Coordinates of C-alpha atoms and ligand atoms in Angstrom, one line a residue:
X1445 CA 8.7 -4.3 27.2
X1446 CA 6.9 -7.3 25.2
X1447 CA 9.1 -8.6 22.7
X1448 CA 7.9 -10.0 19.5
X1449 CA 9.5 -13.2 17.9
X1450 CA 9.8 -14.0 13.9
X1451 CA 7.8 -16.6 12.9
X1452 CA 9.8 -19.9 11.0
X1453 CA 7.8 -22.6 9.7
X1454 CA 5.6 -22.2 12.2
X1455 CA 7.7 -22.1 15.2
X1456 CA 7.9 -18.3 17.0
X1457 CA 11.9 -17.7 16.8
X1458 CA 13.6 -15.9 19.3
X1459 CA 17.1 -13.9 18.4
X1460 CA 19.6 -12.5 20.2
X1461 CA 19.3 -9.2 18.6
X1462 CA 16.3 -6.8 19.5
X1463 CA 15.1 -3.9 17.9
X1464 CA 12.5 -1.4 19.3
X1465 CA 10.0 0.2 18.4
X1466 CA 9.0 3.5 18.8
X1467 CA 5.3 4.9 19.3
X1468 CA 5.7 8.4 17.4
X1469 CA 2.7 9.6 19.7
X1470 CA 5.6 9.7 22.5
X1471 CA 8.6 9.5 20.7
X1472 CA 9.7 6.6 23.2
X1473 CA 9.8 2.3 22.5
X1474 CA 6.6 0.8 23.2
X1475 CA 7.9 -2.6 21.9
X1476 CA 10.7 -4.7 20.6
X1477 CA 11.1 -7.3 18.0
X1478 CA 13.9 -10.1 17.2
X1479 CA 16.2 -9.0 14.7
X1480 CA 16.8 -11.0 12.0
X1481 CA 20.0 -11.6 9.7
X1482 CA 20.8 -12.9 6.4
X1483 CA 21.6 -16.7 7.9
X1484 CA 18.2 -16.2 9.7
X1485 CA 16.7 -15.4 6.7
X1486 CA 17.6 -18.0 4.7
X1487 CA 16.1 -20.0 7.4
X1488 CA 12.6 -18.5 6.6
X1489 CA 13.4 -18.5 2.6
X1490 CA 14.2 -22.5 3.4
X1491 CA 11.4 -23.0 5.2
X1492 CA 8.8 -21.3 2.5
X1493 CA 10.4 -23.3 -0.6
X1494 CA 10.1 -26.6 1.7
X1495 CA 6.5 -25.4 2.2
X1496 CA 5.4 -25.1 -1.4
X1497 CA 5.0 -28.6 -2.3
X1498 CA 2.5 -29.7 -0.4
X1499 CA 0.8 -26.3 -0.5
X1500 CA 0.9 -25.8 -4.0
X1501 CA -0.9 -29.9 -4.2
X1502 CA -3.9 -28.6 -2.3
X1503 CA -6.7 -27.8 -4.4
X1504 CA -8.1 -23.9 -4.9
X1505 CA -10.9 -24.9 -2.6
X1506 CA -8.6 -26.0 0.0
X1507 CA -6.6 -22.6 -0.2
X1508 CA -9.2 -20.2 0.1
X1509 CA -11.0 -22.0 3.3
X1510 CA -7.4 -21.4 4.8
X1511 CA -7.4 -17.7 3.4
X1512 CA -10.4 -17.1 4.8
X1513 CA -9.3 -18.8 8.3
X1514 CA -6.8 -16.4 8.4
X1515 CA -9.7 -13.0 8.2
X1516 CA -11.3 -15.3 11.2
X1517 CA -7.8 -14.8 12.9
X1518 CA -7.5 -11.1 12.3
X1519 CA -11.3 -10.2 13.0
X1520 CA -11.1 -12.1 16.6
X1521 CA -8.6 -10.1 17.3
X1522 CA -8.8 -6.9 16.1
X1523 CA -9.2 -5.2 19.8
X1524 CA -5.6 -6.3 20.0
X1525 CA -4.2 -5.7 16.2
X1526 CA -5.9 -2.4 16.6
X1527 CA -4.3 -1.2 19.1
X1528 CA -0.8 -2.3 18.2
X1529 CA -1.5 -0.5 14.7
X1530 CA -2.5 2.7 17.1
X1531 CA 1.0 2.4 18.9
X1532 CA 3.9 1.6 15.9
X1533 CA 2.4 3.8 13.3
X1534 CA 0.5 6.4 15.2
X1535 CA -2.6 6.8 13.5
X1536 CA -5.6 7.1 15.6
X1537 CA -8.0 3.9 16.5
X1538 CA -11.2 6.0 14.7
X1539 CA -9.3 8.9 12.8
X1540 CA -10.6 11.5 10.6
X1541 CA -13.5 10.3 8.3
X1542 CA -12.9 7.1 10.0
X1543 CA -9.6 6.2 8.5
X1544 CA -8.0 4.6 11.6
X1545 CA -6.6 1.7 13.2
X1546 CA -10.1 0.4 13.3
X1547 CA -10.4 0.9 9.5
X1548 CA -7.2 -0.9 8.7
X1549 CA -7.5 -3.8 11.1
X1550 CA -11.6 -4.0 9.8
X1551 CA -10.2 -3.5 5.8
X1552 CA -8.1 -6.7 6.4
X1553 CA -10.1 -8.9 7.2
X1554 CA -13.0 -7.8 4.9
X1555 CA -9.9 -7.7 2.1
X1556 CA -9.1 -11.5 2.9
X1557 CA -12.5 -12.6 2.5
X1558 CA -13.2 -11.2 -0.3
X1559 CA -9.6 -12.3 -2.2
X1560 CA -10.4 -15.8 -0.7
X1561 CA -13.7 -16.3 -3.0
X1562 CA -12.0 -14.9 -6.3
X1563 CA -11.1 -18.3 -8.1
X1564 CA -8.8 -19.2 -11.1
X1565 CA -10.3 -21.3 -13.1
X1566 CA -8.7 -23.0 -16.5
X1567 CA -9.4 -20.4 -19.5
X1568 CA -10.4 -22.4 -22.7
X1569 CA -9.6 -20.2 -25.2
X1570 CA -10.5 -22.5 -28.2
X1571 CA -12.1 -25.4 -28.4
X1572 CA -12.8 -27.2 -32.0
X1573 CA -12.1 -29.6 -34.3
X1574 CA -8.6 -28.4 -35.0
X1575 CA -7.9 -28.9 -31.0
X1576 CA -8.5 -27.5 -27.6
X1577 CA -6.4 -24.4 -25.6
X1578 CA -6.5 -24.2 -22.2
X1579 CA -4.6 -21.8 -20.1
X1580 CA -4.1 -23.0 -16.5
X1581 CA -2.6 -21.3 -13.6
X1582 CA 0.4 -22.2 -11.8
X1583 CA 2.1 -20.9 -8.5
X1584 CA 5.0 -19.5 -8.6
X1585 CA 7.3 -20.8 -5.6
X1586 CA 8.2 -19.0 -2.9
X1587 CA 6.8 -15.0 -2.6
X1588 CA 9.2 -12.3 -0.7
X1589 CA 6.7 -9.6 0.5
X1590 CA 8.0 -6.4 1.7
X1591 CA 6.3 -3.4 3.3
X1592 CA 6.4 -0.1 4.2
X1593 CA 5.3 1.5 7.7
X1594 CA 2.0 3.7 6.6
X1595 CA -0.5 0.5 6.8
X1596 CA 1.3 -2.2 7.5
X1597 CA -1.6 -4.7 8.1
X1598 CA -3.6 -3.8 5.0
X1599 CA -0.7 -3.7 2.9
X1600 CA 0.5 -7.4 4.4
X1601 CA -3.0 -8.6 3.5
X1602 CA -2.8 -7.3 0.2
X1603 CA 0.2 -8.9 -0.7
X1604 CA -0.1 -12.5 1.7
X1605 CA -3.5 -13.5 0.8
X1606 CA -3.5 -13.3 -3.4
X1607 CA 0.0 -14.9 -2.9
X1608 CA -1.2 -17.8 -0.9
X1609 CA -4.6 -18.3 -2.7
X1610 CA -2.6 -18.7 -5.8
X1611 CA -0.6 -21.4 -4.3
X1612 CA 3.1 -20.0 -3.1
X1613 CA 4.4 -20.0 0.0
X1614 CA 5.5 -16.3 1.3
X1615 CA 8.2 -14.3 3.7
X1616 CA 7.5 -11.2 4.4
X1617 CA 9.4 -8.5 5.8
X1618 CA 7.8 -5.1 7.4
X1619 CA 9.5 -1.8 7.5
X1620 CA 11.9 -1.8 10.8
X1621 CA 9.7 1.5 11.5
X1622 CA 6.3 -1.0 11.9
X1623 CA 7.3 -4.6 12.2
X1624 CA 4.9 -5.3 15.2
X1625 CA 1.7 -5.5 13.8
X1626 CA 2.5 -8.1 11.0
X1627 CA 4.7 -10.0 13.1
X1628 CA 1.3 -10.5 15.1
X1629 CA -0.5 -11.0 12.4
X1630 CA 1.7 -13.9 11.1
X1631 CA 2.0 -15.6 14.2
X1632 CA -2.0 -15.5 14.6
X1633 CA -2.4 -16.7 10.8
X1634 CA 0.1 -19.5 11.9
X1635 CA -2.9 -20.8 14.5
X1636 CA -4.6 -21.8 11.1
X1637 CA -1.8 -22.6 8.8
X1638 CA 0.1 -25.3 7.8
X1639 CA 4.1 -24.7 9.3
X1640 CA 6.2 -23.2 6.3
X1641 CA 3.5 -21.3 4.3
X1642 CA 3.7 -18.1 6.1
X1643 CA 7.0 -16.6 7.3
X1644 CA 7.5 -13.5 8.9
X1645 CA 11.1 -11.6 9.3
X1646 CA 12.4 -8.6 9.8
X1647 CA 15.3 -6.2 9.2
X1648 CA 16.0 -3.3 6.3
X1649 CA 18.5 -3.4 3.3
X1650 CA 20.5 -5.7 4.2
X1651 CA 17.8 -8.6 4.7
X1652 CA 15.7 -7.2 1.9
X1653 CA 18.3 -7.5 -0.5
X1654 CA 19.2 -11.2 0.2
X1655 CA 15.4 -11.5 -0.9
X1656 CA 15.6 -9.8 -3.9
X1657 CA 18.4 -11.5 -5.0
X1658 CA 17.8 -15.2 -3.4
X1659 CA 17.5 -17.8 -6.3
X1660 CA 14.7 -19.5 -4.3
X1661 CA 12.7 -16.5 -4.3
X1662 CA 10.1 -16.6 -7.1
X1663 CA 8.9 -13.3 -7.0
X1664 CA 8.9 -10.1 -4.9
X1665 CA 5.9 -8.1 -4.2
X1666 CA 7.0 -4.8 -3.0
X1667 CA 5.4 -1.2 -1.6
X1668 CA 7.7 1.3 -0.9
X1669 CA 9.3 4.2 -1.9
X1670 CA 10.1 4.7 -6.0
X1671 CA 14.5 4.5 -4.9
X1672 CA 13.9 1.6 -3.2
X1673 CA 11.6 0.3 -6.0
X1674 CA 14.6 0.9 -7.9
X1675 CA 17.2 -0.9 -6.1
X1676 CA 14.8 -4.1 -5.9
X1677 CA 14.0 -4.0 -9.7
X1678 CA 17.8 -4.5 -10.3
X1679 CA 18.9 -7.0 -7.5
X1680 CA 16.0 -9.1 -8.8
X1681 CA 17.5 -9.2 -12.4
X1682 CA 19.7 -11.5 -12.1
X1683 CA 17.6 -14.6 -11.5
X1684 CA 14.7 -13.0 -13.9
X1685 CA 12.1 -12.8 -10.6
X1686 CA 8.7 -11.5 -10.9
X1687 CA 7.5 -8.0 -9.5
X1688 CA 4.9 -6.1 -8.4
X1689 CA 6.3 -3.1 -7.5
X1690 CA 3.6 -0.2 -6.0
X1691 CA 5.5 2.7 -5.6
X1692 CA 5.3 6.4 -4.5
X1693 CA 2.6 8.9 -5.6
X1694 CA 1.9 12.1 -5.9
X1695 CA -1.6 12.7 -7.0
X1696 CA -2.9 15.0 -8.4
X1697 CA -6.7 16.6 -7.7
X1698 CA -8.4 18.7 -10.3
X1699 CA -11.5 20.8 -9.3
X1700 CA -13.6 21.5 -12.5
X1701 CA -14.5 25.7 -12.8
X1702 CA -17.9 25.9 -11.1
X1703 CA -17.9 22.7 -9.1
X1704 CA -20.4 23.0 -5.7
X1705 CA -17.2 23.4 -2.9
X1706 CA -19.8 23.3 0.2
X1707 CA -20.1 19.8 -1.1
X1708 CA -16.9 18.9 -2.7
X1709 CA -14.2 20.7 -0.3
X1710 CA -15.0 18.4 3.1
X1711 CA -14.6 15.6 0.6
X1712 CA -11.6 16.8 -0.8
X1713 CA -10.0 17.2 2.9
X1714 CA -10.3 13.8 3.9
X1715 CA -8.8 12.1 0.0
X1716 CA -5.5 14.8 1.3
X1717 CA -5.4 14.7 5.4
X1718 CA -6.7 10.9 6.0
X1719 CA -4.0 9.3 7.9
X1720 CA -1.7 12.5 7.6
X1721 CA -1.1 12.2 4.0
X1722 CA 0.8 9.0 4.4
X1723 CA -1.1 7.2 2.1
X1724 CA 0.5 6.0 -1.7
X1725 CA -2.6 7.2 -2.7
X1726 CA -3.6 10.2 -1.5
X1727 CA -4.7 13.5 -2.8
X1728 CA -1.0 15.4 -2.9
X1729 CA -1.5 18.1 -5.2
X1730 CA -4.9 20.1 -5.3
X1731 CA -5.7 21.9 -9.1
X1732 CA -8.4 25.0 -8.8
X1733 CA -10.1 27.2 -11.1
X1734 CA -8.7 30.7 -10.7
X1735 CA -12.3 31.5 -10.4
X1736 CA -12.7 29.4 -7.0
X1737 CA -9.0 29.1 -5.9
X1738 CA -9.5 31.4 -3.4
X1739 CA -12.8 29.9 -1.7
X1740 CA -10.9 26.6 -1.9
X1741 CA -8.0 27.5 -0.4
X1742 CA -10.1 29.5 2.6
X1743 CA -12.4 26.6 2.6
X1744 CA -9.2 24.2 3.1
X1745 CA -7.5 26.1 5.7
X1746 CA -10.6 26.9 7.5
X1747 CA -11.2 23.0 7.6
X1748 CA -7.4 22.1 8.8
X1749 CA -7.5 24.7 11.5
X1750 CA -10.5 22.6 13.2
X1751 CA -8.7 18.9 13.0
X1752 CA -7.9 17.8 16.6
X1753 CA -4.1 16.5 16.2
X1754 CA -3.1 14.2 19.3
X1755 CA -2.0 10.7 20.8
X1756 CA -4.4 8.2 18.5
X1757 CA -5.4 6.3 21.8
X1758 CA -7.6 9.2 22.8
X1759 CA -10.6 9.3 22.3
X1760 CA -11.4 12.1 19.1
X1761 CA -8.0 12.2 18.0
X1762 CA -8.4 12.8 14.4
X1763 CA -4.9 12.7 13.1
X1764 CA -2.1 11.4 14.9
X1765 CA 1.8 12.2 14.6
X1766 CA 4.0 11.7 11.3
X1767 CA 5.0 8.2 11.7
X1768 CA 8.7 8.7 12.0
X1769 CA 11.7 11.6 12.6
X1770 CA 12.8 11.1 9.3
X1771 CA 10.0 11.4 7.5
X1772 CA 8.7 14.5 10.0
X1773 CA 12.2 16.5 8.6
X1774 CA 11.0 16.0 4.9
X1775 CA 7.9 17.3 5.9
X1776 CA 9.8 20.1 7.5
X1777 CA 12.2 20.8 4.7
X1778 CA 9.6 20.7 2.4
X1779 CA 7.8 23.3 3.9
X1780 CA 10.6 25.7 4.5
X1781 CA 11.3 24.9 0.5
X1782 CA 7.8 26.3 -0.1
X1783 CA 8.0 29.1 2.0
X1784 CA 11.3 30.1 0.4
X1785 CA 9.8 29.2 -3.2
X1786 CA 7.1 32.4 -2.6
X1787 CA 4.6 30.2 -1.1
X1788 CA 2.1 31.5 1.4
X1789 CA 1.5 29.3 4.0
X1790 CA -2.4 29.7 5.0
X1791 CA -2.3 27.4 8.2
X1792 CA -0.2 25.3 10.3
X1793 CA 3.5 24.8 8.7
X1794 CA 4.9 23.9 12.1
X1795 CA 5.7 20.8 14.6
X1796 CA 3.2 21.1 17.3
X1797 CA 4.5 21.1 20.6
X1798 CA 4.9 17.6 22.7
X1799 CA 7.7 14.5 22.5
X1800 CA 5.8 12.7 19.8
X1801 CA 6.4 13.7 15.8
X1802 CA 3.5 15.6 15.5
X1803 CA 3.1 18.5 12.4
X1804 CA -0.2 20.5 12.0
X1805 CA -2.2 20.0 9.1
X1806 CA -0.7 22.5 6.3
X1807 CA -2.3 24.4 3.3
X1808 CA 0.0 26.2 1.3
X1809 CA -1.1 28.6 -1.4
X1810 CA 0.5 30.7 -4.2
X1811 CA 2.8 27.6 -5.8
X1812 CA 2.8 25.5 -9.3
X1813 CA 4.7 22.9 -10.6
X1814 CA 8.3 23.6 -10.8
X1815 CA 8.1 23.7 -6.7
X1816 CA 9.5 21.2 -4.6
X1817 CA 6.3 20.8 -2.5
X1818 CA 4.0 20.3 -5.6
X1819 CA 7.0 18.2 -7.2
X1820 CA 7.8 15.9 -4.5
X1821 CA 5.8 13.4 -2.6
X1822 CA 5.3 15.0 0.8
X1823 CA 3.9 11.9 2.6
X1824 CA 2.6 14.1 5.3
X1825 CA -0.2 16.2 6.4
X1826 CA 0.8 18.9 3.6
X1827 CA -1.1 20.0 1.1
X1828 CA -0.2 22.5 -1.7
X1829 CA -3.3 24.0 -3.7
X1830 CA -2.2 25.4 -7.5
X1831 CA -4.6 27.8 -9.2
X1832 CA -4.7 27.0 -13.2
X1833 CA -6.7 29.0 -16.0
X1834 CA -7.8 26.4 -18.7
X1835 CA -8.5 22.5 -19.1
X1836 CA -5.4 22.0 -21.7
X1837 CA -3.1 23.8 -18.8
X1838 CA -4.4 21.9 -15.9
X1839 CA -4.1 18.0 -17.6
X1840 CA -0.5 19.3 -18.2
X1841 CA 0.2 20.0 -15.0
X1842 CA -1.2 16.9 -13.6
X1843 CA 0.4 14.9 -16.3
X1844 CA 3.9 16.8 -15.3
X1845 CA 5.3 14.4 -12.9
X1846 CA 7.0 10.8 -12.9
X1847 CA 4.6 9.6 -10.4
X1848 CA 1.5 7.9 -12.1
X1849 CA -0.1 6.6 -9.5
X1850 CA -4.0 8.1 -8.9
X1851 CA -5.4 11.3 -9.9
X1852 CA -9.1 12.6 -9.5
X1853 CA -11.4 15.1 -11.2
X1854 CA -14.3 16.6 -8.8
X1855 CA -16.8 18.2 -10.4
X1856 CA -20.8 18.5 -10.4
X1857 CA -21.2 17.1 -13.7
X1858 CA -20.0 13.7 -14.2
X1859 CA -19.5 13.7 -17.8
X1860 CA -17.5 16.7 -18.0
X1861 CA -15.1 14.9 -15.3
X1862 CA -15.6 11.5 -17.6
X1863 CA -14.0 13.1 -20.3
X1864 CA -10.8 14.3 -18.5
X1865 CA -10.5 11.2 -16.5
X1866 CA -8.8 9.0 -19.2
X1867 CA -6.5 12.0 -20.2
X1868 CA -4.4 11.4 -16.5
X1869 CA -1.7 9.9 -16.7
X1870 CA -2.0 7.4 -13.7
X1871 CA -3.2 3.9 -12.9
X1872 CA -6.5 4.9 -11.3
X1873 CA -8.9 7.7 -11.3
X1874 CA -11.6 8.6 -9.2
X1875 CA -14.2 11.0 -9.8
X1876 CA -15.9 12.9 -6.8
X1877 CA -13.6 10.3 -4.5
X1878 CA -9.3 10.2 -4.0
X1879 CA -7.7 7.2 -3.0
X1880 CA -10.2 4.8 -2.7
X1881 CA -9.5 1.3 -3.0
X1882 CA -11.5 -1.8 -3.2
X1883 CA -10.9 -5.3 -3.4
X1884 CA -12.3 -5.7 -6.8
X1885 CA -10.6 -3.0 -8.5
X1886 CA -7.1 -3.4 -9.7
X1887 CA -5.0 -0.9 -8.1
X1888 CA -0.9 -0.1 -9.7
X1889 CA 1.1 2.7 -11.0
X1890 CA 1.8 3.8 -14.6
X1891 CA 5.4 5.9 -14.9
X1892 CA 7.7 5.8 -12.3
X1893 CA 4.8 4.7 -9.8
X1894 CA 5.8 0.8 -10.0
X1895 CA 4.7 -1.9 -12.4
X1896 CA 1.8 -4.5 -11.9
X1897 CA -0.9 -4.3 -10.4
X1898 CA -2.8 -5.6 -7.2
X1899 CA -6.2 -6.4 -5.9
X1900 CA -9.0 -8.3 -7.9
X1901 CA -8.4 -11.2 -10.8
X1902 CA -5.7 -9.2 -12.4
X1903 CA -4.0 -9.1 -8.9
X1904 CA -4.5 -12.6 -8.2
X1905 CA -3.1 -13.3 -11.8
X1906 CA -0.2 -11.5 -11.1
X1907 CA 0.8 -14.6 -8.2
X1908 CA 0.5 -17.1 -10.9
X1909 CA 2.2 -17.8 -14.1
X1910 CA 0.7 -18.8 -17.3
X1911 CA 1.1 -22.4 -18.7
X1912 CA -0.7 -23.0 -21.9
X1913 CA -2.1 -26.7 -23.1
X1914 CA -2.4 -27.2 -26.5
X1915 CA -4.3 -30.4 -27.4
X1916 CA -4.0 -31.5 -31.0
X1917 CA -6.1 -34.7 -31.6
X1918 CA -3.7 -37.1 -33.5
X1919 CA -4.4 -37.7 -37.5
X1920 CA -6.6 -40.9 -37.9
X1921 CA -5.6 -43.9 -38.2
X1922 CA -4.8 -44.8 -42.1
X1923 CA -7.2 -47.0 -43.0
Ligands
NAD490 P1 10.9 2.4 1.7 O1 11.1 2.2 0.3 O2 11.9 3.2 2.5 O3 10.8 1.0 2.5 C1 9.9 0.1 2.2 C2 10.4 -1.3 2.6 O4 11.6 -1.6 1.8 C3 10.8 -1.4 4.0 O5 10.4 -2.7 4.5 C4 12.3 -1.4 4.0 O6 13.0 -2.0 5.0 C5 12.6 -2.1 2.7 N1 13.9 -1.9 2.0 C6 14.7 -0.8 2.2 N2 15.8 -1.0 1.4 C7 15.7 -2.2 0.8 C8 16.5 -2.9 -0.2 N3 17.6 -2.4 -0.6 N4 16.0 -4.1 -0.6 C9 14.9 -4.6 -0.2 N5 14.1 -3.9 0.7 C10 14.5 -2.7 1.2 O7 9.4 3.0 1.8 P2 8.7 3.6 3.1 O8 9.3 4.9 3.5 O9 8.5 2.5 4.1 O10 7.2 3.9 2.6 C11 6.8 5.1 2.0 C12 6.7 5.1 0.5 O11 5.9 4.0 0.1 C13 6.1 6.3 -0.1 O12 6.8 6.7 -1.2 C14 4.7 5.8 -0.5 O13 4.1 6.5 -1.6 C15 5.0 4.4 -0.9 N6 3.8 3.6 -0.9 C16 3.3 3.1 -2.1 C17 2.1 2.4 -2.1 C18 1.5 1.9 -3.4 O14 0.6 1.1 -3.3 N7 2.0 2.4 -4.5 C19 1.5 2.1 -0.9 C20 2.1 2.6 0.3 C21 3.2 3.3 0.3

């Protein structure tokens, strides 16, 4: 079984300690990677601060040729990345609407291109004859990236390439679940990179919380679970760090009364079922008219009864297995809550048969908030669908949750969706769409669904502090 090494300041590091890593297609190791510890860790936070000196010196110019050297690296390789992605988290190399392996590996490198043009340059916010203020940009230091397992190259992107550009030097640790595919990634972005800048590591609490306490971490960037968030937010106190945290969602969809579902329900599907509703950003809770809620669920169920579940190395596989055991028995519990709770399941609601974690897609009808499925995150391929009567009761029952992370209005007339759209409580919403993001859009949570925000200028911001130059000319000379 191929192992994977960390990478420290440029050098591919080798432990004693292996983990593996298990393909949830089969339920067996497909891989292994070297374990890291704290005094290992240190070695990569060491490595990262003796890094940022000369990186932080180069110029903006300088940075984002190497950002975009590093997209090079992933596109010439994405056969390989892609298939990696297939095996740790499951999800297939096309996948339903075309949200696969190929999608993630392709959204990387497109993501680091397009991050690598933004530039920063120096605001001047006045300039007269009572002075000039500029406001420049300065790195930070050393970032501490750490990810989750549901798109562990994109995610990695997201967090490595703003933090770069902006002039820091990063470690990042991927979830134990999917360390493969970034610790690839970081060894290929090494090929290009100067030794120190980029650091991969892995491990899980223990290792995560030596970076989110270290004193020569600068800043964490964090996606993850809200508990986790949590935890991060409060070992990071003590030394004052910066955070992004993106945190868990649960979304809620709102189908305007008289909205065309021929067009708007295949749409729907994929913003809910796309990589088996592992996505921060998916469509978690589905609001319908009374009038329609019966066509929408029938329409749903109809349309989840038709996916082709399987191994996401064969060819048509639309959505693979839940990523990992733990994460199938919420899924599970959740259910059987639902079912218990008076709701009527209208297709799937059990583990399909086979070694790998695989669920079939699940509609479940006849629930409303105060449910543990419409409550709760599911972060599977499980989707509740809640009738409501009036606009007032439907905003509240979107609104009535601590997640804030998307939320979406469908409807055929765009103006009537306009003017619910700023009454969600969340950090993005789409109309006609779910879950969407692009590289120019800022993209965070409001509530309990993290703090900060990524992608675009604001993103890039967010990597930087602010240092403010206030240039006074001196008093003439008396004459
Ligand atoms: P998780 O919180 O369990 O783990 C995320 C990462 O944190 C892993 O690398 C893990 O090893 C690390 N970690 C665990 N304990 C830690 C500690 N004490 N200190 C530092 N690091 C620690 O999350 P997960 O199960 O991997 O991911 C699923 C969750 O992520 C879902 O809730 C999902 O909504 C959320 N998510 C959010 C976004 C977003 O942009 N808002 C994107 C993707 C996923």
């Amino acid at each position: 079984m191929q192992n994977f090494p960390l990478m420290i300041n440029g050098e591919p590091v080798e432990t004693p300690q292996h983990s593996e890593v298990i393909n949830p297609a089969t339920g067996l190791p497909f891989a292994s990677c070297s374990q890291a510890d704290v005094h290992v860790a240190q070695q990569a936070i060491g490595a990262a601060a003796q890094a940022f000196d000369s990186w932080s010196k180069l110029s903006h110019s300088q940075r984002q040729e190497y950002c975009h050297q590093i997209g090079a690296v992933i596109e010439a390789n994405m056969p390989e990345l892609m298939q990696l992605i297939c095996q740790e988290t499951g999800k297939p190399m096309g996948g339903l609407n075309g949200v696969g392996a190929g999608m993630e590996v392709g959204g990387s490198a497109f993501w680091a291109h397009f991050t690598a043009d933004l530039e920063l340059p120096v605001e001047v916010l006045q300039d007269d004859d009572s002075g000039r203020v500029e406001l420049h940009r300065k790195p930070l230091g050393v970032v501490a990236s750490i990810t989750p397992w549901n798109w562990p190259l994109l995610i990695a992107t997201w967090h490595v390439i703003p933090a770069l550009l902006a002039g820091n030097t990063v470690v990042i640790k991927p979830s134990p679940y999917t360390p493969i595919t970034t610790l690839r990634m970081v060894e290929l972005a090494n090929s290009v990179l100067p030794p120190g800048v980029l650091n991969a590591i892995t491990g899980d609490g223990e290792v995560g919380n030596l970076l989110t306490s270290h004193p020569q971490i600068a800043k964490v960037i964090f996606t993850g679970s809200t508990p986790t968030g949590r935890k991060i937010m409060a070992s990071a106190s003590a030394s004052l760090k910066r955070l992004t945290l993106e945190l868990g969602g649960n979304d809620a969809g709102i189908v305007l009364p008289g909205t065309n579902l021929d067009s708007a329900l295949p749409a729907i599907f994929g913003c809910c079922f796309h990589n088996n509703g592992q996505t921060c950003a998916a469509l978690k809770r589905l609001y319908v008219h009374r009038s329609q809620y019966q066509a929408a669920c029938d329409g749903m169920a109809a349309k989840a009864r038709t996916i082709k579940v399987g191994n996401g190395l064969e060819e048509g596989t639309e959505l693979g297995p839940v990523q990992n055991a733990a994460q199938l028995a919420i899924v599970e519990s959740l259910v059987a809550a639902a079912k218990e709770e008076g709701g009527k399941v209208l297709c799937g609601g059990e583990r399909l048969p086979g070694d790998g974690y695989f669920y079939a897609p699940t509609v479940v009808a006849g629930l409303s908030n105060g449910s543990r499925l419409v409550d709760e995150e599911p972060f599977g391929p499980v989707l509740p669908i809640v009738a409501y009567d009036s606009l007032e009761e439907v905003i509240e029952l979107a609104n009535d949750n601590d997640a804030g992370l998307g939320g979406s209005v469908w409807a055929d007339d765009l103006d009537d969706a306009h003017a619910l759209a700023g009454k969600l409580a969340c950090g993005t919403v789409w109309i006609n769409d779910h879950g969407a993001v692009q590289p120019n859009m800022p993209f965070g949570g409001v509530k309990q669904s993290g703090l900060g925000v990524e992608f675009g200028l604001e993103g890039l911001k967010e990597m930087t502090s602010c240092q403010s130059i206030c240039i006074k000319p001196l008093a003439p000379k008396p004459s």
